[in-house]
Amino acid sequence: MSVRLRSIALCKKLSLSTAVSFNIFDNRLIFPPIRNPRRVLDCGYGAGNWALEVAERYPHCQVIGVDISPHMQPLDIPDNLWLQVDNLNRSFTFPSRHFDLVHSRLVASGIDRSRWSSYVRDLVRVTKRGGWVQMVEIYFNVQSDNGSITERHALREWSRRYMRALEDLKDLRVAPRLGSLMTAAGLQEVDMRMIQLPLSAWSSDPRSRQIGASNRSNIHQLLESLALYPLTHRLHMTLDEFNSLIDRARAEVDNHTLKAYFPL
Ligand SMILES: C[S@@+](CC[C@H](N)C(=O)[O-])C[C@H]1O[C@@H](n2cnc3c(N)ncnc32)[C@H](O)[C@@H]1O
């Protein structure tokens, strides 16, 4: 009998609200065909939305969440959910072949550049044979399929500067590489999808327009909160220069002719 580990990779955007992530993933928490998971690990659980949903949907499943910063924990934690403090940049101490599903979403800004290969190997090591690894990351380079966003646009300048500011520490371009990292870590049946996360309600498709509408204010905040420290402290932009860039980038988010999105 052949025993195979399978994985699925999607690339997406940062800190999605529950509403946006449910819409963009068609209300699916778990992409691989798992019917009754018994043990699930969520790496970098954040506010715990995903781990909590899984624990509630599968009451007989043990769900463990790990995060370096346990400050956004949900108030009501079901009995089958355990939230632990740990650093994903250190080797995992979980037993090998332990989890049916290992989930890692939007942790690229916290994973050290040199850690990625061993991080994915750790995800694979703790996954049962026949289990799955589900990873989601955003590619921070703002795109537009109609070619209207050029290197001169503020959104592209934001992307360029943000990724450059942290490039010696973190790999913010890791999203398109997730599939090859998984394959290199020994997974089989790697399924990699790139989907669009519209930054505002520019789409003529009603579902995509709804996602963009829900996402817009989040994106307005993220442009500032993600980049403030990297651009002012690491690239030494003045606060005036930074604020001007953010104002122009936000205006471009709201310019529906640009059709801006983050690959996910
Ligand atoms: C953008 S949030 C994503 C949260 C959640 N996965 C989601 O998709 O909504 C990133 C989370 O990863 C955590 N994180 C970042 N670096 C980490 C590390 N080295 N070890 C553990 N957690 C980390 C952060 O504390 C934060 O809660």
PDB file of C-alpha atoms and ligand atoms in Angstrom:
ATOM      1  CA  MET A   1       0.000   0.000   0.000  1.00  0.00           C
ATOM      2  CA  SER A   2       1.434   3.344  -0.878  1.00  0.00           C
ATOM      3  CA  VAL A   3       1.329   5.856   1.922  1.00  0.00           C
ATOM      4  CA  ARG A   4       1.329   9.438   0.844  1.00  0.00           C
ATOM      5  CA  LEU A   5       1.426  12.823   2.430  1.00  0.00           C
ATOM      6  CA  ARG A   6      -0.555  15.339   0.493  1.00  0.00           C
ATOM      7  CA  SER A   7      -0.659  19.066   0.722  1.00  0.00           C
ATOM      8  CA  ILE A   8      -2.408  22.048  -0.646  1.00  0.00           C
ATOM      9  CA  ALA A   9      -1.056  25.536  -0.927  1.00  0.00           C
ATOM     10  CA  LEU A  10      -2.878  28.736  -1.469  1.00  0.00           C
ATOM     11  CA  CYS A  11      -1.383  32.161  -1.469  1.00  0.00           C
ATOM     12  CA  LYS A  12      -3.337  34.971  -0.075  1.00  0.00           C
ATOM     13  CA  LYS A  13      -3.344  38.278   1.830  1.00  0.00           C
ATOM     14  CA  LEU A  14      -2.721  39.357   5.354  1.00  0.00           C
ATOM     15  CA  SER A  15      -5.026  39.228   8.346  1.00  0.00           C
ATOM     16  CA  LEU A  16      -8.247  38.561   6.562  1.00  0.00           C
ATOM     17  CA  SER A  17     -11.375  39.261   8.506  1.00  0.00           C
ATOM     18  CA  THR A  18     -13.499  36.180   9.078  1.00  0.00           C
ATOM     19  CA  ALA A  19     -16.055  37.514   6.601  1.00  0.00           C
ATOM     20  CA  VAL A  20     -13.484  38.109   3.857  1.00  0.00           C
ATOM     21  CA  SER A  21     -11.729  34.785   4.345  1.00  0.00           C
ATOM     22  CA  PHE A  22     -15.015  32.875   4.341  1.00  0.00           C
ATOM     23  CA  ASN A  23     -16.058  34.590   1.132  1.00  0.00           C
ATOM     24  CA  ILE A  24     -12.772  34.209  -0.637  1.00  0.00           C
ATOM     25  CA  PHE A  25     -12.479  30.537   0.279  1.00  0.00           C
ATOM     26  CA  ASP A  26     -16.182  29.806  -0.396  1.00  0.00           C
ATOM     27  CA  ASN A  27     -16.865  29.216   3.296  1.00  0.00           C
ATOM     28  CA  ARG A  28     -14.288  26.440   3.439  1.00  0.00           C
ATOM     29  CA  LEU A  29     -11.991  26.266   6.449  1.00  0.00           C
ATOM     30  CA  ILE A  30     -10.202  23.161   5.287  1.00  0.00           C
ATOM     31  CA  PHE A  31      -9.389  22.727   1.590  1.00  0.00           C
ATOM     32  CA  PRO A  32      -8.156  19.125   1.467  1.00  0.00           C
ATOM     33  CA  PRO A  33     -10.662  16.255   1.552  1.00  0.00           C
ATOM     34  CA  ILE A  34     -10.552  15.520   5.285  1.00  0.00           C
ATOM     35  CA  ARG A  35     -13.807  14.229   6.767  1.00  0.00           C
ATOM     36  CA  ASN A  36     -13.229  13.857  10.487  1.00  0.00           C
ATOM     37  CA  PRO A  37      -9.896  15.254  11.605  1.00  0.00           C
ATOM     38  CA  ARG A  38      -8.800  14.021  15.053  1.00  0.00           C
ATOM     39  CA  ARG A  39      -5.814  16.309  15.585  1.00  0.00           C
ATOM     40  CA  VAL A  40      -5.197  19.687  13.969  1.00  0.00           C
ATOM     41  CA  LEU A  41      -2.331  22.167  14.470  1.00  0.00           C
ATOM     42  CA  ASP A  42      -2.702  25.886  13.655  1.00  0.00           C
ATOM     43  CA  CYS A  43       0.650  27.703  13.387  1.00  0.00           C
ATOM     44  CA  GLY A  44       0.456  31.426  14.228  1.00  0.00           C
ATOM     45  CA  TYR A  45      -3.210  31.404  15.225  1.00  0.00           C
ATOM     46  CA  GLY A  46      -3.469  35.216  15.682  1.00  0.00           C
ATOM     47  CA  ALA A  47      -6.958  36.064  16.932  1.00  0.00           C
ATOM     48  CA  GLY A  48      -7.759  32.346  16.831  1.00  0.00           C
ATOM     49  CA  ASN A  49     -10.590  32.668  14.283  1.00  0.00           C
ATOM     50  CA  TRP A  50      -9.602  29.691  12.181  1.00  0.00           C
ATOM     51  CA  ALA A  51      -8.663  27.411  15.103  1.00  0.00           C
ATOM     52  CA  LEU A  52     -11.888  28.298  16.925  1.00  0.00           C
ATOM     53  CA  GLU A  53     -14.046  27.569  13.877  1.00  0.00           C
ATOM     54  CA  VAL A  54     -12.352  24.208  13.362  1.00  0.00           C
ATOM     55  CA  ALA A  55     -12.742  23.290  17.059  1.00  0.00           C
ATOM     56  CA  GLU A  56     -16.430  24.201  16.978  1.00  0.00           C
ATOM     57  CA  ARG A  57     -17.140  22.464  13.691  1.00  0.00           C
ATOM     58  CA  TYR A  58     -15.326  19.269  14.790  1.00  0.00           C
ATOM     59  CA  PRO A  59     -16.040  18.860  18.527  1.00  0.00           C
ATOM     60  CA  HIS A  60     -14.258  15.473  18.635  1.00  0.00           C
ATOM     61  CA  CYS A  61     -11.074  16.934  17.161  1.00  0.00           C
ATOM     62  CA  GLN A  62      -8.183  18.167  19.329  1.00  0.00           C
ATOM     63  CA  VAL A  63      -7.093  21.546  17.957  1.00  0.00           C
ATOM     64  CA  ILE A  64      -3.785  23.059  19.072  1.00  0.00           C
ATOM     65  CA  GLY A  65      -2.873  26.633  18.183  1.00  0.00           C
ATOM     66  CA  VAL A  66       0.629  28.034  18.555  1.00  0.00           C
ATOM     67  CA  ASP A  67       1.541  31.711  18.532  1.00  0.00           C
ATOM     68  CA  ILE A  68       4.487  33.739  19.762  1.00  0.00           C
ATOM     69  CA  SER A  69       2.179  36.527  20.900  1.00  0.00           C
ATOM     70  CA  PRO A  70      -0.935  35.276  22.722  1.00  0.00           C
ATOM     71  CA  HIS A  71      -2.588  38.687  23.017  1.00  0.00           C
ATOM     72  CA  MET A  72      -5.543  38.212  20.701  1.00  0.00           C
ATOM     73  CA  GLN A  73      -6.946  34.987  22.144  1.00  0.00           C
ATOM     74  CA  PRO A  74     -10.706  34.507  21.885  1.00  0.00           C
ATOM     75  CA  LEU A  75     -12.569  34.898  25.193  1.00  0.00           C
ATOM     76  CA  ASP A  76     -14.533  31.659  25.028  1.00  0.00           C
ATOM     77  CA  ILE A  77     -12.268  28.734  24.261  1.00  0.00           C
ATOM     78  CA  PRO A  78     -13.956  25.353  23.724  1.00  0.00           C
ATOM     79  CA  ASP A  79     -12.644  22.318  25.632  1.00  0.00           C
ATOM     80  CA  ASN A  80     -11.110  20.810  22.485  1.00  0.00           C
ATOM     81  CA  LEU A  81      -8.960  23.867  21.673  1.00  0.00           C
ATOM     82  CA  TRP A  82      -5.548  24.444  23.285  1.00  0.00           C
ATOM     83  CA  LEU A  83      -3.676  27.679  22.615  1.00  0.00           C
ATOM     84  CA  GLN A  84       0.042  27.608  23.346  1.00  0.00           C
ATOM     85  CA  VAL A  85       2.882  30.124  23.241  1.00  0.00           C
ATOM     86  CA  ASP A  86       5.800  29.101  21.065  1.00  0.00           C
ATOM     87  CA  ASN A  87       8.168  30.448  18.444  1.00  0.00           C
ATOM     88  CA  LEU A  88       7.736  28.921  14.980  1.00  0.00           C
ATOM     89  CA  ASN A  89      11.326  29.869  14.186  1.00  0.00           C
ATOM     90  CA  ARG A  90      12.459  27.141  16.592  1.00  0.00           C
ATOM     91  CA  SER A  91      12.347  23.437  15.732  1.00  0.00           C
ATOM     92  CA  PHE A  92       8.991  21.891  16.565  1.00  0.00           C
ATOM     93  CA  THR A  93       8.792  19.709  19.674  1.00  0.00           C
ATOM     94  CA  PHE A  94       5.528  17.974  18.645  1.00  0.00           C
ATOM     95  CA  PRO A  95       5.844  14.237  17.986  1.00  0.00           C
ATOM     96  CA  SER A  96       6.318  13.079  14.408  1.00  0.00           C
ATOM     97  CA  ARG A  97       3.230  12.011  12.386  1.00  0.00           C
ATOM     98  CA  HIS A  98       0.852  13.418  14.965  1.00  0.00           C
ATOM     99  CA  PHE A  99      -1.643  15.701  13.174  1.00  0.00           C
ATOM    100  CA  ASP A 100      -4.211  14.999  10.443  1.00  0.00           C
ATOM    101  CA  LEU A 101      -3.944  18.612   9.304  1.00  0.00           C
ATOM    102  CA  VAL A 102      -1.325  21.281   9.885  1.00  0.00           C
ATOM    103  CA  HIS A 103      -2.381  24.821   9.013  1.00  0.00           C
ATOM    104  CA  SER A 104      -0.125  27.836   8.531  1.00  0.00           C
ATOM    105  CA  ARG A 105      -1.685  31.105   7.377  1.00  0.00           C
ATOM    106  CA  LEU A 106      -0.166  34.569   7.005  1.00  0.00           C
ATOM    107  CA  VAL A 107       2.945  34.045   9.080  1.00  0.00           C
ATOM    108  CA  ALA A 108       5.500  35.232   6.486  1.00  0.00           C
ATOM    109  CA  SER A 109       6.203  38.454   8.356  1.00  0.00           C
ATOM    110  CA  GLY A 110       7.212  36.375  11.406  1.00  0.00           C
ATOM    111  CA  ILE A 111       9.202  33.536   9.851  1.00  0.00           C
ATOM    112  CA  ASP A 112      12.931  34.201   9.498  1.00  0.00           C
ATOM    113  CA  ARG A 113      14.149  34.199   5.895  1.00  0.00           C
ATOM    114  CA  SER A 114      16.572  31.343   6.566  1.00  0.00           C
ATOM    115  CA  ARG A 115      13.949  29.273   8.420  1.00  0.00           C
ATOM    116  CA  TRP A 116      11.506  28.569   5.565  1.00  0.00           C
ATOM    117  CA  SER A 117      12.888  25.218   4.374  1.00  0.00           C
ATOM    118  CA  SER A 118      13.202  23.790   7.875  1.00  0.00           C
ATOM    119  CA  TYR A 119       9.825  25.314   8.873  1.00  0.00           C
ATOM    120  CA  VAL A 120       8.022  23.461   6.072  1.00  0.00           C
ATOM    121  CA  ARG A 121      10.007  20.302   6.899  1.00  0.00           C
ATOM    122  CA  ASP A 122       8.775  20.630  10.512  1.00  0.00           C
ATOM    123  CA  LEU A 123       5.165  21.042   9.299  1.00  0.00           C
ATOM    124  CA  VAL A 124       5.580  17.870   7.260  1.00  0.00           C
ATOM    125  CA  ARG A 125       7.328  15.898  10.031  1.00  0.00           C
ATOM    126  CA  VAL A 126       4.458  16.403  12.495  1.00  0.00           C
ATOM    127  CA  THR A 127       1.799  15.520   9.870  1.00  0.00           C
ATOM    128  CA  LYS A 128       0.480  11.942   9.829  1.00  0.00           C
ATOM    129  CA  ARG A 129       0.992   9.825   6.769  1.00  0.00           C
ATOM    130  CA  GLY A 130      -2.004  10.521   4.581  1.00  0.00           C
ATOM    131  CA  GLY A 131      -2.488  13.861   6.340  1.00  0.00           C
ATOM    132  CA  TRP A 132      -2.340  17.324   4.860  1.00  0.00           C
ATOM    133  CA  VAL A 133      -0.493  20.603   5.212  1.00  0.00           C
ATOM    134  CA  GLN A 134      -2.500  23.718   4.309  1.00  0.00           C
ATOM    135  CA  MET A 135      -0.572  26.957   3.819  1.00  0.00           C
ATOM    136  CA  VAL A 136      -1.798  30.411   2.828  1.00  0.00           C
ATOM    137  CA  GLU A 137       0.402  33.471   2.261  1.00  0.00           C
ATOM    138  CA  ILE A 138       0.009  36.786   0.538  1.00  0.00           C
ATOM    139  CA  TYR A 139       2.400  37.952  -2.148  1.00  0.00           C
ATOM    140  CA  PHE A 140       2.894  41.586  -1.255  1.00  0.00           C
ATOM    141  CA  ASN A 141       3.485  42.854  -4.786  1.00  0.00           C
ATOM    142  CA  VAL A 142       0.274  44.701  -5.773  1.00  0.00           C
ATOM    143  CA  GLN A 143      -0.971  43.596  -9.209  1.00  0.00           C
ATOM    144  CA  SER A 144      -3.482  44.621 -11.841  1.00  0.00           C
ATOM    145  CA  ASP A 145      -4.407  42.377 -14.748  1.00  0.00           C
ATOM    146  CA  ASN A 146      -5.201  45.263 -17.107  1.00  0.00           C
ATOM    147  CA  GLY A 147      -1.644  46.577 -16.877  1.00  0.00           C
ATOM    148  CA  SER A 148      -2.749  49.910 -15.446  1.00  0.00           C
ATOM    149  CA  ILE A 149      -0.503  49.746 -12.372  1.00  0.00           C
ATOM    150  CA  THR A 150       3.049  50.704 -13.282  1.00  0.00           C
ATOM    151  CA  GLU A 151       6.236  51.124 -11.273  1.00  0.00           C
ATOM    152  CA  ARG A 152       5.314  54.811 -10.904  1.00  0.00           C
ATOM    153  CA  HIS A 153       2.130  54.101  -8.965  1.00  0.00           C
ATOM    154  CA  ALA A 154       2.145  54.569  -5.209  1.00  0.00           C
ATOM    155  CA  LEU A 155       0.793  51.063  -4.607  1.00  0.00           C
ATOM    156  CA  ARG A 156       3.740  49.547  -6.462  1.00  0.00           C
ATOM    157  CA  GLU A 157       6.136  51.893  -4.654  1.00  0.00           C
ATOM    158  CA  TRP A 158       4.581  50.726  -1.366  1.00  0.00           C
ATOM    159  CA  SER A 159       5.097  47.048  -2.348  1.00  0.00           C
ATOM    160  CA  ARG A 160       8.661  47.601  -3.505  1.00  0.00           C
ATOM    161  CA  ARG A 161       9.716  49.535  -0.436  1.00  0.00           C
ATOM    162  CA  TYR A 162       7.920  47.263   2.047  1.00  0.00           C
ATOM    163  CA  MET A 163       9.498  44.089   0.672  1.00  0.00           C
ATOM    164  CA  ARG A 164      12.940  45.723   0.361  1.00  0.00           C
ATOM    165  CA  ALA A 165      12.847  47.118   3.905  1.00  0.00           C
ATOM    166  CA  LEU A 166      12.616  43.633   5.392  1.00  0.00           C
ATOM    167  CA  GLU A 167      14.375  41.531   2.776  1.00  0.00           C
ATOM    168  CA  ASP A 168      17.438  40.730   4.899  1.00  0.00           C
ATOM    169  CA  LEU A 169      15.181  39.371   7.680  1.00  0.00           C
ATOM    170  CA  LYS A 170      11.957  37.974   6.183  1.00  0.00           C
ATOM    171  CA  ASP A 171      10.900  36.499   2.846  1.00  0.00           C
ATOM    172  CA  LEU A 172       7.789  38.452   1.909  1.00  0.00           C
ATOM    173  CA  ARG A 173       7.960  36.931  -1.580  1.00  0.00           C
ATOM    174  CA  VAL A 174       7.577  33.399  -0.249  1.00  0.00           C
ATOM    175  CA  ALA A 175       3.960  32.893  -1.402  1.00  0.00           C
ATOM    176  CA  PRO A 176       4.704  31.678  -4.953  1.00  0.00           C
ATOM    177  CA  ARG A 177       7.408  29.345  -3.556  1.00  0.00           C
ATOM    178  CA  LEU A 178       5.158  27.487  -1.094  1.00  0.00           C
ATOM    179  CA  GLY A 179       4.467  24.678  -3.539  1.00  0.00           C
ATOM    180  CA  SER A 180       8.135  24.014  -4.256  1.00  0.00           C
ATOM    181  CA  LEU A 181       8.985  24.229  -0.545  1.00  0.00           C
ATOM    182  CA  MET A 182       6.320  21.607   0.158  1.00  0.00           C
ATOM    183  CA  THR A 183       7.553  19.349  -2.617  1.00  0.00           C
ATOM    184  CA  ALA A 184      11.134  19.714  -1.396  1.00  0.00           C
ATOM    185  CA  ALA A 185       9.962  18.781   2.110  1.00  0.00           C
ATOM    186  CA  GLY A 186       8.676  15.459   0.752  1.00  0.00           C
ATOM    187  CA  LEU A 187       4.980  16.126   0.217  1.00  0.00           C
ATOM    188  CA  GLN A 188       3.138  14.551  -2.679  1.00  0.00           C
ATOM    189  CA  GLU A 189      -0.010  15.789  -4.443  1.00  0.00           C
ATOM    190  CA  VAL A 190       0.924  19.416  -3.891  1.00  0.00           C
ATOM    191  CA  ASP A 191      -1.895  21.629  -5.154  1.00  0.00           C
ATOM    192  CA  MET A 192      -0.914  25.283  -5.487  1.00  0.00           C
ATOM    193  CA  ARG A 193      -3.485  27.974  -6.317  1.00  0.00           C
ATOM    194  CA  MET A 194      -2.988  31.687  -6.740  1.00  0.00           C
ATOM    195  CA  ILE A 195      -6.161  33.695  -6.246  1.00  0.00           C
ATOM    196  CA  GLN A 196      -6.876  37.414  -6.314  1.00  0.00           C
ATOM    197  CA  LEU A 197      -7.645  39.422  -3.209  1.00  0.00           C
ATOM    198  CA  PRO A 198      -9.227  42.599  -4.610  1.00  0.00           C
ATOM    199  CA  LEU A 199      -8.248  45.688  -2.625  1.00  0.00           C
ATOM    200  CA  SER A 200     -11.614  47.386  -3.185  1.00  0.00           C
ATOM    201  CA  ALA A 201     -14.986  46.858  -4.882  1.00  0.00           C
ATOM    202  CA  TRP A 202     -13.755  47.241  -8.492  1.00  0.00           C
ATOM    203  CA  SER A 203     -14.858  43.908  -9.910  1.00  0.00           C
ATOM    204  CA  SER A 204     -17.887  43.434 -12.156  1.00  0.00           C
ATOM    205  CA  ASP A 205     -18.280  39.945 -10.661  1.00  0.00           C
ATOM    206  CA  PRO A 206     -20.694  40.300  -7.682  1.00  0.00           C
ATOM    207  CA  ARG A 207     -18.822  37.858  -5.405  1.00  0.00           C
ATOM    208  CA  SER A 208     -15.450  39.445  -6.055  1.00  0.00           C
ATOM    209  CA  ARG A 209     -16.962  42.941  -5.699  1.00  0.00           C
ATOM    210  CA  GLN A 210     -18.379  41.955  -2.298  1.00  0.00           C
ATOM    211  CA  ILE A 211     -14.980  40.655  -1.158  1.00  0.00           C
ATOM    212  CA  GLY A 212     -13.324  43.877  -2.308  1.00  0.00           C
ATOM    213  CA  ALA A 213     -15.949  46.000  -0.545  1.00  0.00           C
ATOM    214  CA  SER A 214     -15.442  44.092   2.735  1.00  0.00           C
ATOM    215  CA  ASN A 215     -11.688  44.288   2.349  1.00  0.00           C
ATOM    216  CA  ARG A 216     -11.226  47.968   1.506  1.00  0.00           C
ATOM    217  CA  SER A 217     -11.036  49.495   4.988  1.00  0.00           C
ATOM    218  CA  ASN A 218      -8.802  46.649   6.176  1.00  0.00           C
ATOM    219  CA  ILE A 219      -6.432  47.389   3.288  1.00  0.00           C
ATOM    220  CA  HIS A 220      -6.454  51.127   4.048  1.00  0.00           C
ATOM    221  CA  GLN A 221      -5.292  50.282   7.593  1.00  0.00           C
ATOM    222  CA  LEU A 222      -2.808  47.623   6.540  1.00  0.00           C
ATOM    223  CA  LEU A 223      -0.991  49.889   4.095  1.00  0.00           C
ATOM    224  CA  GLU A 224      -0.082  52.098   7.044  1.00  0.00           C
ATOM    225  CA  SER A 225       0.297  49.611   9.899  1.00  0.00           C
ATOM    226  CA  LEU A 226       2.394  47.049   8.023  1.00  0.00           C
ATOM    227  CA  ALA A 227       4.787  49.558   6.498  1.00  0.00           C
ATOM    228  CA  LEU A 228       5.205  52.287   9.154  1.00  0.00           C
ATOM    229  CA  TYR A 229       8.149  50.738  10.998  1.00  0.00           C
ATOM    230  CA  PRO A 230       9.890  49.171   7.967  1.00  0.00           C
ATOM    231  CA  LEU A 231       9.720  52.316   5.816  1.00  0.00           C
ATOM    232  CA  THR A 232      10.486  54.950   8.451  1.00  0.00           C
ATOM    233  CA  HIS A 233      13.014  53.048  10.586  1.00  0.00           C
ATOM    234  CA  ARG A 234      14.655  50.690   8.149  1.00  0.00           C
ATOM    235  CA  LEU A 235      14.476  52.810   4.970  1.00  0.00           C
ATOM    236  CA  HIS A 236      14.588  56.152   6.822  1.00  0.00           C
ATOM    237  CA  MET A 237      11.623  57.785   5.092  1.00  0.00           C
ATOM    238  CA  THR A 238      10.421  60.876   6.947  1.00  0.00           C
ATOM    239  CA  LEU A 239       6.953  60.740   8.446  1.00  0.00           C
ATOM    240  CA  ASP A 240       5.756  63.315   5.886  1.00  0.00           C
ATOM    241  CA  GLU A 241       7.099  61.228   3.005  1.00  0.00           C
ATOM    242  CA  PHE A 242       5.517  58.113   4.502  1.00  0.00           C
ATOM    243  CA  ASN A 243       2.115  59.749   5.035  1.00  0.00           C
ATOM    244  CA  SER A 244       2.134  61.146   1.511  1.00  0.00           C
ATOM    245  CA  LEU A 245       2.872  57.667   0.083  1.00  0.00           C
ATOM    246  CA  ILE A 246       0.057  56.119   2.147  1.00  0.00           C
ATOM    247  CA  ASP A 247      -2.419  58.835   1.064  1.00  0.00           C
ATOM    248  CA  ARG A 248      -1.574  58.262  -2.606  1.00  0.00           C
ATOM    249  CA  ALA A 249      -1.718  54.474  -2.230  1.00  0.00           C
ATOM    250  CA  ARG A 250      -5.121  54.655  -0.533  1.00  0.00           C
ATOM    251  CA  ALA A 251      -6.440  56.858  -3.344  1.00  0.00           C
ATOM    252  CA  GLU A 252      -5.253  54.220  -5.835  1.00  0.00           C
ATOM    253  CA  VAL A 253      -7.017  51.475  -3.844  1.00  0.00           C
ATOM    254  CA  ASP A 254     -10.227  53.493  -4.293  1.00  0.00           C
ATOM    255  CA  ASN A 255      -9.596  54.096  -7.994  1.00  0.00           C
ATOM    256  CA  HIS A 256     -11.630  51.236  -9.469  1.00  0.00           C
ATOM    257  CA  THR A 257     -10.134  51.612 -12.942  1.00  0.00           C
ATOM    258  CA  LEU A 258      -6.807  50.314 -11.583  1.00  0.00           C
ATOM    259  CA  LYS A 259      -8.372  46.982 -10.465  1.00  0.00           C
ATOM    260  CA  ALA A 260      -5.696  46.450  -7.824  1.00  0.00           C
ATOM    261  CA  TYR A 261      -5.295  43.146  -6.037  1.00  0.00           C
ATOM    262  CA  PHE A 262      -2.858  41.167  -3.927  1.00  0.00           C
ATOM    263  CA  PRO A 263      -2.094  37.656  -5.186  1.00  0.00           C
ATOM    264  CA  LEU A 264      -2.989  35.209  -2.455  1.00  0.00           C
TER     265      LEU A 264
HETATM  266  C1  LIG B   1      -1.087  38.083  10.359  1.00  0.00           C
HETATM  267  S1  LIG B   1      -1.374  37.105  11.766  1.00  0.00           S
HETATM  268  C2  LIG B   1      -2.250  35.744  11.062  1.00  0.00           C
HETATM  269  C3  LIG B   1      -3.124  35.088  12.061  1.00  0.00           C
HETATM  270  C4  LIG B   1      -3.925  33.907  11.547  1.00  0.00           C
HETATM  271  N1  LIG B   1      -3.066  32.832  11.099  1.00  0.00           N
HETATM  272  C5  LIG B   1      -4.872  34.322  10.443  1.00  0.00           C
HETATM  273  O1  LIG B   1      -4.702  33.879   9.318  1.00  0.00           O
HETATM  274  O2  LIG B   1      -5.788  35.111  10.704  1.00  0.00           O
HETATM  275  C6  LIG B   1       0.240  36.396  12.080  1.00  0.00           C
HETATM  276  C7  LIG B   1       0.329  35.691  13.412  1.00  0.00           C
HETATM  277  O3  LIG B   1       1.528  34.915  13.427  1.00  0.00           O
HETATM  278  C8  LIG B   1       2.153  35.085  14.671  1.00  0.00           C
HETATM  279  N2  LIG B   1       3.588  34.868  14.510  1.00  0.00           N
HETATM  280  C9  LIG B   1       4.438  35.617  13.767  1.00  0.00           C
HETATM  281  N3  LIG B   1       5.681  35.139  13.886  1.00  0.00           N
HETATM  282  C10 LIG B   1       5.612  34.060  14.714  1.00  0.00           C
HETATM  283  C11 LIG B   1       6.584  33.150  15.216  1.00  0.00           C
HETATM  284  N4  LIG B   1       7.872  33.263  14.887  1.00  0.00           N
HETATM  285  N5  LIG B   1       6.158  32.180  16.036  1.00  0.00           N
HETATM  286  C12 LIG B   1       4.856  32.067  16.374  1.00  0.00           C
HETATM  287  N6  LIG B   1       3.898  32.903  15.932  1.00  0.00           N
HETATM  288  C13 LIG B   1       4.272  33.889  15.111  1.00  0.00           C
HETATM  289  C14 LIG B   1       1.834  36.510  15.081  1.00  0.00           C
HETATM  290  O4  LIG B   1       1.971  36.696  16.484  1.00  0.00           O
HETATM  291  C15 LIG B   1       0.401  36.662  14.601  1.00  0.00           C
HETATM  292  O5  LIG B   1      -0.511  36.310  15.591  1.00  0.00           O
END
